[in-house]
mmCIF file of C-alpha atoms in Angstrom:
data_model
loop_
_atom_site.group_PDB
_atom_site.id
_atom_site.type_symbol
_atom_site.label_atom_id
_atom_site.label_comp_id
_atom_site.label_asym_id
_atom_site.label_seq_id
_atom_site.Cartn_x
_atom_site.Cartn_y
_atom_site.Cartn_z
ATOM 1 C CA MET A 19 109.210 83.683 120.983
ATOM 2 C CA VAL A 20 110.840 82.922 117.634
ATOM 3 C CA SER A 21 114.417 84.193 117.802
ATOM 4 C CA PHE A 22 115.261 84.135 114.089
ATOM 5 C CA PRO A 23 113.793 85.973 111.069
ATOM 6 C CA ILE A 24 110.384 84.663 109.976
ATOM 7 C CA VAL A 25 109.015 84.298 106.451
ATOM 8 C CA ASP A 26 105.235 84.793 106.274
ATOM 9 C CA SER A 27 104.019 82.856 103.234
ATOM 10 C CA HIS A 28 100.441 84.143 103.193
ATOM 11 C CA VAL A 29 99.607 87.854 103.457
ATOM 12 C CA HIS A 30 96.695 89.788 101.944
ATOM 13 C CA LEU A 31 97.186 93.475 101.144
ATOM 14 C CA TYR A 32 94.418 95.443 99.458
ATOM 15 C CA ASP A 33 92.580 98.721 99.083
ATOM 16 C CA PRO A 34 88.834 98.539 98.288
ATOM 17 C CA GLY A 35 89.063 102.145 97.167
ATOM 18 C CA ARG A 36 91.445 101.118 94.397
ATOM 19 C CA PHE A 37 89.927 97.828 93.236
ATOM 20 C CA PRO A 38 86.468 96.259 93.680
ATOM 21 C CA TYR A 39 86.213 93.257 96.010
ATOM 22 C CA THR A 40 82.522 92.358 95.927
ATOM 23 C CA TRP A 41 82.868 89.600 98.516
ATOM 24 C CA MET A 42 83.974 92.076 101.184
ATOM 25 C CA LYS A 43 80.500 93.631 101.333
ATOM 26 C CA ASP A 44 79.484 90.590 103.385
ATOM 27 C CA VAL A 45 82.509 90.923 105.695
ATOM 28 C CA PRO A 46 82.470 94.561 106.859
ATOM 29 C CA LYS A 47 85.368 94.077 109.278
ATOM 30 C CA LEU A 48 87.636 93.407 106.318
ATOM 31 C CA ASN A 49 86.103 95.936 103.936
ATOM 32 C CA SER A 50 88.663 98.693 104.446
ATOM 33 C CA PRO A 51 92.250 99.279 103.302
ATOM 34 C CA HIS A 52 94.783 96.805 104.673
ATOM 35 C CA LEU A 53 98.096 98.148 103.492
ATOM 36 C CA PRO A 54 101.797 97.605 104.274
ATOM 37 C CA ALA A 55 101.753 100.030 107.220
ATOM 38 C CA ASP A 56 98.824 98.140 108.742
ATOM 39 C CA TYR A 57 100.620 94.826 108.384
ATOM 40 C CA LEU A 58 103.784 96.208 109.967
ATOM 41 C CA ALA A 59 101.703 97.516 112.878
ATOM 42 C CA ALA A 60 100.109 94.077 113.273
ATOM 43 C CA ILE A 61 103.417 92.200 113.500
ATOM 44 C CA GLY A 62 104.829 94.628 116.058
ATOM 45 C CA THR A 63 108.270 93.493 117.180
ATOM 46 C CA LEU A 64 108.033 90.021 115.626
ATOM 47 C CA PRO A 65 111.032 89.406 113.345
ATOM 48 C CA VAL A 66 109.183 89.020 110.032
ATOM 49 C CA GLU A 67 111.871 89.385 107.382
ATOM 50 C CA ARG A 68 110.025 88.414 104.188
ATOM 51 C CA ILE A 69 106.411 88.014 103.116
ATOM 52 C CA VAL A 70 104.498 86.505 100.216
ATOM 53 C CA PHE A 71 101.425 88.394 99.030
ATOM 54 C CA VAL A 72 98.486 86.189 98.066
ATOM 55 C CA GLU A 73 95.694 87.442 95.804
ATOM 56 C CA VAL A 74 92.511 88.701 97.464
ATOM 57 C CA TRP A 75 89.753 87.561 95.049
ATOM 58 C CA VAL A 76 89.608 90.901 93.269
ATOM 59 C CA ASP A 77 86.702 91.309 90.843
ATOM 60 C CA LYS A 78 87.357 90.395 87.223
ATOM 61 C CA PRO A 79 88.945 91.776 85.092
ATOM 62 C CA GLN A 80 91.212 93.453 87.658
ATOM 63 C CA GLN A 81 93.530 90.515 88.372
ATOM 64 C CA MET A 82 96.451 91.785 86.321
ATOM 65 C CA ALA A 83 96.062 95.305 87.673
ATOM 66 C CA GLU A 84 96.154 93.910 91.222
ATOM 67 C CA ALA A 85 99.425 92.072 90.509
ATOM 68 C CA GLU A 86 100.950 95.208 88.996
ATOM 69 C CA TRP A 87 99.871 97.329 91.960
ATOM 70 C CA VAL A 88 101.319 94.874 94.481
ATOM 71 C CA SER A 89 104.534 94.766 92.474
ATOM 72 C CA SER A 90 104.762 98.540 92.894
ATOM 73 C CA LEU A 91 104.615 98.157 96.696
ATOM 74 C CA VAL A 92 107.995 96.431 96.740
ATOM 75 C CA GLU A 93 109.801 99.781 96.632
ATOM 76 C CA SER A 94 108.272 100.893 99.926
ATOM 77 C CA MET A 95 108.009 97.436 101.554
ATOM 78 C CA PRO A 96 111.308 95.541 101.261
ATOM 79 C CA GLN A 97 109.824 92.557 103.122
ATOM 80 C CA LEU A 98 107.604 91.858 100.097
ATOM 81 C CA ARG A 99 109.543 89.230 98.145
ATOM 82 C CA GLY A 100 106.870 87.077 96.485
ATOM 83 C CA ILE A 101 103.486 87.497 94.824
ATOM 84 C CA VAL A 102 100.775 84.902 94.222
ATOM 85 C CA ALA A 103 98.649 86.456 91.488
ATOM 86 C CA SER A 104 95.037 85.782 90.531
ATOM 87 C CA VAL A 105 94.384 84.062 87.187
ATOM 88 C CA SER A 106 91.168 82.650 85.670
ATOM 89 C CA LEU A 107 92.733 79.278 84.948
ATOM 90 C CA GLU A 108 89.416 77.786 83.878
ATOM 91 C CA GLU A 109 89.918 79.624 80.569
ATOM 92 C CA GLY A 110 92.569 77.064 79.681
ATOM 93 C CA ALA A 111 94.896 77.924 76.818
ATOM 94 C CA GLY A 112 93.212 81.316 76.512
ATOM 95 C CA ILE A 113 94.991 82.458 79.659
ATOM 96 C CA GLU A 114 98.516 81.801 78.399
ATOM 97 C CA GLY A 115 99.138 85.446 77.488
ATOM 98 C CA ASP A 116 98.401 86.495 81.072
ATOM 99 C CA LEU A 117 100.700 83.799 82.432
ATOM 100 C CA ALA A 118 103.523 84.976 80.196
ATOM 101 C CA ARG A 119 102.978 88.551 81.365
ATOM 102 C CA LEU A 120 102.953 87.536 85.031
ATOM 103 C CA ALA A 121 106.070 85.407 84.599
ATOM 104 C CA GLY A 122 107.828 88.540 83.411
ATOM 105 C CA MET A 123 107.165 90.297 86.725
ATOM 106 C CA GLU A 124 110.148 89.814 89.028
ATOM 107 C CA HIS A 125 108.257 89.015 92.213
ATOM 108 C CA VAL A 126 105.402 86.894 90.822
ATOM 109 C CA LYS A 127 106.181 83.339 91.894
ATOM 110 C CA ALA A 128 102.809 81.609 91.745
ATOM 111 C CA VAL A 129 99.142 81.938 90.887
ATOM 112 C CA ARG A 130 95.911 81.143 92.640
ATOM 113 C CA ARG A 131 92.377 80.667 91.400
ATOM 114 C CA LEU A 132 90.064 80.362 94.409
ATOM 115 C CA ILE A 133 88.157 77.085 94.387
ATOM 116 C CA GLU A 134 86.596 77.142 97.854
ATOM 117 C CA PHE A 135 83.573 79.241 96.872
ATOM 118 C CA GLU A 136 82.713 77.295 93.710
ATOM 119 C CA PRO A 137 79.399 75.419 94.104
ATOM 120 C CA ASP A 138 80.389 72.791 91.529
ATOM 121 C CA ILE A 139 82.362 70.155 93.417
ATOM 122 C CA ASP A 140 84.059 69.180 90.142
ATOM 123 C CA PHE A 141 85.108 72.735 89.225
ATOM 124 C CA CYS A 142 88.838 72.059 89.520
ATOM 125 C CA LEU A 143 88.580 68.929 87.366
ATOM 126 C CA GLN A 144 86.937 70.506 84.331
ATOM 127 C CA PRO A 145 89.148 70.216 81.248
ATOM 128 C CA GLY A 146 89.743 73.955 80.889
ATOM 129 C CA PHE A 147 90.895 74.305 84.470
ATOM 130 C CA ILE A 148 93.314 71.402 84.216
ATOM 131 C CA GLU A 149 94.639 72.793 80.929
ATOM 132 C CA GLY A 150 95.272 76.144 82.611
ATOM 133 C CA VAL A 151 97.016 74.593 85.601
ATOM 134 C CA LYS A 152 99.260 72.471 83.383
ATOM 135 C CA LEU A 153 100.463 75.643 81.629
ATOM 136 C CA LEU A 154 102.005 76.856 84.896
ATOM 137 C CA ALA A 155 104.949 74.483 84.526
ATOM 138 C CA LYS A 156 105.885 76.154 81.235
ATOM 139 C CA TYR A 157 106.257 79.490 83.035
ATOM 140 C CA ASP A 158 107.845 78.102 86.203
ATOM 141 C CA LEU A 159 104.889 79.222 88.314
ATOM 142 C CA SER A 160 103.438 77.182 91.180
ATOM 143 C CA PHE A 161 99.776 76.953 92.168
ATOM 144 C CA ASP A 162 98.211 77.764 95.544
ATOM 145 C CA ILE A 163 95.294 75.409 96.218
ATOM 146 C CA CYS A 164 92.564 76.986 98.343
ATOM 147 C CA VAL A 165 89.705 74.558 98.980
ATOM 148 C CA LYS A 166 87.283 73.639 101.725
ATOM 149 C CA HIS A 167 87.559 70.176 103.253
ATOM 150 C CA HIS A 168 84.702 68.767 101.144
ATOM 151 C CA GLN A 169 86.602 69.747 97.971
ATOM 152 C CA LEU A 170 89.910 68.264 99.060
ATOM 153 C CA ALA A 171 89.493 64.856 97.389
ATOM 154 C CA ASN A 172 89.046 66.501 93.987
ATOM 155 C CA ALA A 173 92.031 68.747 94.672
ATOM 156 C CA VAL A 174 94.087 65.597 95.212
ATOM 157 C CA GLU A 175 92.952 64.362 91.816
ATOM 158 C CA LEU A 176 93.893 67.716 90.250
ATOM 159 C CA VAL A 177 97.432 67.352 91.574
ATOM 160 C CA ARG A 178 97.638 63.782 90.310
ATOM 161 C CA ARG A 179 96.739 64.967 86.812
ATOM 162 C CA CYS A 180 99.390 67.724 86.867
ATOM 163 C CA PRO A 181 102.558 66.008 88.135
ATOM 164 C CA GLU A 182 104.844 68.555 86.485
ATOM 165 C CA VAL A 183 103.358 71.484 88.459
ATOM 166 C CA ARG A 184 104.408 72.489 91.985
ATOM 167 C CA PHE A 185 101.512 73.005 94.421
ATOM 168 C CA VAL A 186 101.023 74.345 97.919
ATOM 169 C CA LEU A 187 97.861 73.598 99.891
ATOM 170 C CA ASP A 188 96.601 76.699 101.661
ATOM 171 C CA HIS A 189 95.236 76.578 105.217
ATOM 172 C CA ILE A 190 95.776 72.797 105.671
ATOM 173 C CA GLY A 191 92.749 72.176 103.455
ATOM 174 C CA LYS A 192 90.302 74.087 105.693
ATOM 175 C CA PRO A 193 89.173 71.226 107.947
ATOM 176 C CA PRO A 194 85.758 71.294 109.725
ATOM 177 C CA ILE A 195 87.188 72.444 113.047
ATOM 178 C CA GLU A 196 84.043 74.186 114.275
ATOM 179 C CA ALA A 197 82.101 70.934 113.874
ATOM 180 C CA GLY A 198 84.892 68.985 115.578
ATOM 181 C CA GLU A 199 85.096 66.552 112.660
ATOM 182 C CA PHE A 200 88.202 64.936 111.181
ATOM 183 C CA ASP A 201 87.057 62.621 108.409
ATOM 184 C CA PRO A 202 87.217 62.496 105.465
ATOM 185 C CA TRP A 203 89.551 65.535 105.735
ATOM 186 C CA ARG A 204 92.143 63.477 107.611
ATOM 187 C CA LYS A 205 92.221 60.759 104.938
ATOM 188 C CA ASP A 206 92.186 63.222 102.027
ATOM 189 C CA LEU A 207 94.993 65.298 103.534
ATOM 190 C CA ARG A 208 97.117 62.178 103.888
ATOM 191 C CA ALA A 209 96.438 61.393 100.221
ATOM 192 C CA MET A 210 97.508 64.913 99.246
ATOM 193 C CA ALA A 211 100.666 64.625 101.337
ATOM 194 C CA ALA A 212 101.556 61.375 99.551
ATOM 195 C CA LEU A 213 102.070 63.381 96.351
ATOM 196 C CA PRO A 214 105.667 64.636 96.204
ATOM 197 C CA ASN A 215 104.982 67.924 94.371
ATOM 198 C CA VAL A 216 102.830 69.445 97.159
ATOM 199 C CA CYS A 217 103.681 71.484 100.253
ATOM 200 C CA CYS A 218 101.262 72.677 102.935
ATOM 201 C CA LYS A 219 100.730 76.062 104.551
ATOM 202 C CA ILE A 220 100.238 76.067 108.297
ATOM 203 C CA SER A 221 97.853 78.985 108.030
ATOM 204 C CA GLY A 222 94.206 80.033 108.095
ATOM 205 C CA VAL A 223 93.265 77.485 110.751
ATOM 206 C CA ILE A 224 91.589 79.536 113.482
ATOM 207 C CA THR A 225 89.011 81.020 111.123
ATOM 208 C CA GLU A 226 87.734 77.465 110.501
ATOM 209 C CA ALA A 227 86.854 77.192 114.212
ATOM 210 C CA ASP A 228 84.115 79.027 116.129
ATOM 211 C CA HIS A 229 85.276 82.629 115.780
ATOM 212 C CA ASP A 230 84.331 83.515 119.346
ATOM 213 C CA ASN A 231 85.010 80.308 121.263
ATOM 214 C CA TRP A 232 88.060 78.605 119.759
ATOM 215 C CA THR A 233 90.905 77.220 121.867
ATOM 216 C CA ARG A 234 94.430 76.227 120.943
ATOM 217 C CA GLU A 235 93.754 72.745 122.297
ATOM 218 C CA GLN A 236 90.922 72.405 119.768
ATOM 219 C CA LEU A 237 93.273 73.341 116.920
ATOM 220 C CA ARG A 238 96.167 71.116 117.954
ATOM 221 C CA PRO A 239 95.025 67.749 116.508
ATOM 222 C CA TYR A 240 94.480 69.299 113.079
ATOM 223 C CA LEU A 241 97.873 70.987 113.118
ATOM 224 C CA ASP A 242 99.584 67.837 114.342
ATOM 225 C CA HIS A 243 98.013 65.798 111.552
ATOM 226 C CA ALA A 244 98.982 68.285 108.834
ATOM 227 C CA ILE A 245 102.588 68.604 110.000
ATOM 228 C CA GLY A 246 102.885 64.868 110.532
ATOM 229 C CA ALA A 247 101.412 63.995 107.133
ATOM 230 C CA PHE A 248 103.573 66.376 105.100
ATOM 231 C CA GLY A 249 106.684 66.209 107.241
ATOM 232 C CA ILE A 250 108.864 69.062 108.394
ATOM 233 C CA ASP A 251 110.425 69.588 104.945
ATOM 234 C CA ARG A 252 107.080 70.387 103.268
ATOM 235 C CA VAL A 253 105.258 72.736 105.636
ATOM 236 C CA MET A 254 105.490 76.526 105.893
ATOM 237 C CA PHE A 255 104.182 79.206 108.217
ATOM 238 C CA GLY A 256 101.558 81.655 106.989
ATOM 239 C CA SER A 257 99.556 84.240 108.909
ATOM 240 C CA ASP A 258 96.579 84.685 106.544
ATOM 241 C CA TRP A 259 96.588 88.341 107.594
ATOM 242 C CA SER A 260 94.256 90.273 107.223
ATOM 243 C CA VAL A 261 91.575 87.555 107.176
ATOM 244 C CA SER A 262 93.118 86.398 110.446
ATOM 245 C CA THR A 263 91.961 89.596 112.156
ATOM 246 C CA LEU A 264 88.452 88.128 112.244
ATOM 247 C CA THR A 265 89.536 85.798 115.038
ATOM 248 C CA HIS A 266 92.941 86.626 116.535
ATOM 249 C CA ALA A 267 95.958 88.891 116.747
ATOM 250 C CA TYR A 268 99.045 88.136 114.673
ATOM 251 C CA GLY A 269 101.224 87.185 117.626
ATOM 252 C CA GLU A 270 98.664 84.671 118.892
ATOM 253 C CA TRP A 271 99.059 82.544 115.779
ATOM 254 C CA VAL A 272 102.843 82.630 115.981
ATOM 255 C CA ASP A 273 102.577 81.484 119.613
ATOM 256 C CA ILE A 274 100.202 78.639 118.714
ATOM 257 C CA VAL A 275 102.449 77.331 115.945
ATOM 258 C CA GLU A 276 105.466 77.522 118.278
ATOM 259 C CA TRP A 277 103.495 75.670 120.954
ATOM 260 C CA THR A 278 102.481 73.002 118.454
ATOM 261 C CA MET A 279 106.143 72.581 117.507
ATOM 262 C CA SER A 280 107.399 72.452 121.105
ATOM 263 C CA GLY A 281 110.166 69.894 121.455
ATOM 264 C CA SER A 282 111.322 70.415 117.879
ATOM 265 C CA SER A 283 114.913 71.299 117.073
ATOM 266 C CA GLU A 284 115.898 74.797 115.969
ATOM 267 C CA SER A 285 116.583 73.385 112.506
ATOM 268 C CA GLU A 286 113.032 72.058 112.294
ATOM 269 C CA MET A 287 111.605 75.355 113.530
ATOM 270 C CA ARG A 288 113.604 77.246 110.916
ATOM 271 C CA LYS A 289 112.272 74.992 108.182
ATOM 272 C CA LEU A 290 108.650 75.655 109.131
ATOM 273 C CA PHE A 291 108.958 79.356 109.920
ATOM 274 C CA ARG A 292 111.462 80.285 107.226
ATOM 275 C CA ASP A 293 113.476 77.937 105.035
ATOM 276 C CA ASN A 294 110.708 75.970 103.328
ATOM 277 C CA ALA A 295 108.855 79.074 102.139
ATOM 278 C CA ILE A 296 112.071 80.566 100.748
ATOM 279 C CA SER A 297 112.802 77.362 98.873
ATOM 280 C CA PHE A 298 109.282 76.706 97.576
ATOM 281 C CA TYR A 299 108.595 80.256 96.371
ATOM 282 C CA ARG A 300 112.243 80.827 95.368
ATOM 283 C CA LEU A 301 112.346 84.072 97.291
ATOM 284 C CA PRO A 302 115.265 86.472 96.895
#
């Protein structure tokens, strides 16, 4: 059991009664409020000291309202120290007003525009999208990359074209764990890790396996490759709660990450479970 305070870099809080989330209609287990009290119940006695909220693919045009609502939760949830807001970056320069507004919110540290569900493999390389991403540097905001493994090569190219922007790869690039495949994910992840302005979240891994028949041994090679490729200074723990509830309890994931890191020093464990997230997201 982790004996020091944890920072969870990837938490989803939402209320479908407040904002529309069309995608949840296809995932009934998630289509209900998941609020701070529910998260605190899920972590139990685990020493989670700080969390980063990550946008939940709210329907347009509610992205700004979602960020403002989450900002209001800080008063009742002191663990909430960072917000990754949703922005339609494909609008390019037209989104600059929203970025300026978000940058003025104390706890907004980054933005995310989901790529994983886009059918166009080149979505993240269209000129408007790249223009929008490049604007993030002006407002000192980082970008969370959320792609499936088949989109990872283009995500690498996106990062190459935006060297002034800081990136974090969510969910180790969502490898094809259920199929038991490693390539080309393994090669593309190594290419992403070769870029110095990218970190990687050790999160969202179990949901890429068979939801009913996964094992920690099946996950281990993917985790080992991600941690080895990025190195201990550029990886951070994330729970992906509440999406994680589709496959496992919160404590199970903490145990698996600890098990994967067995033999590591306390300093290395602190970097993965705490220090790197604080540094990357500049958490208070």
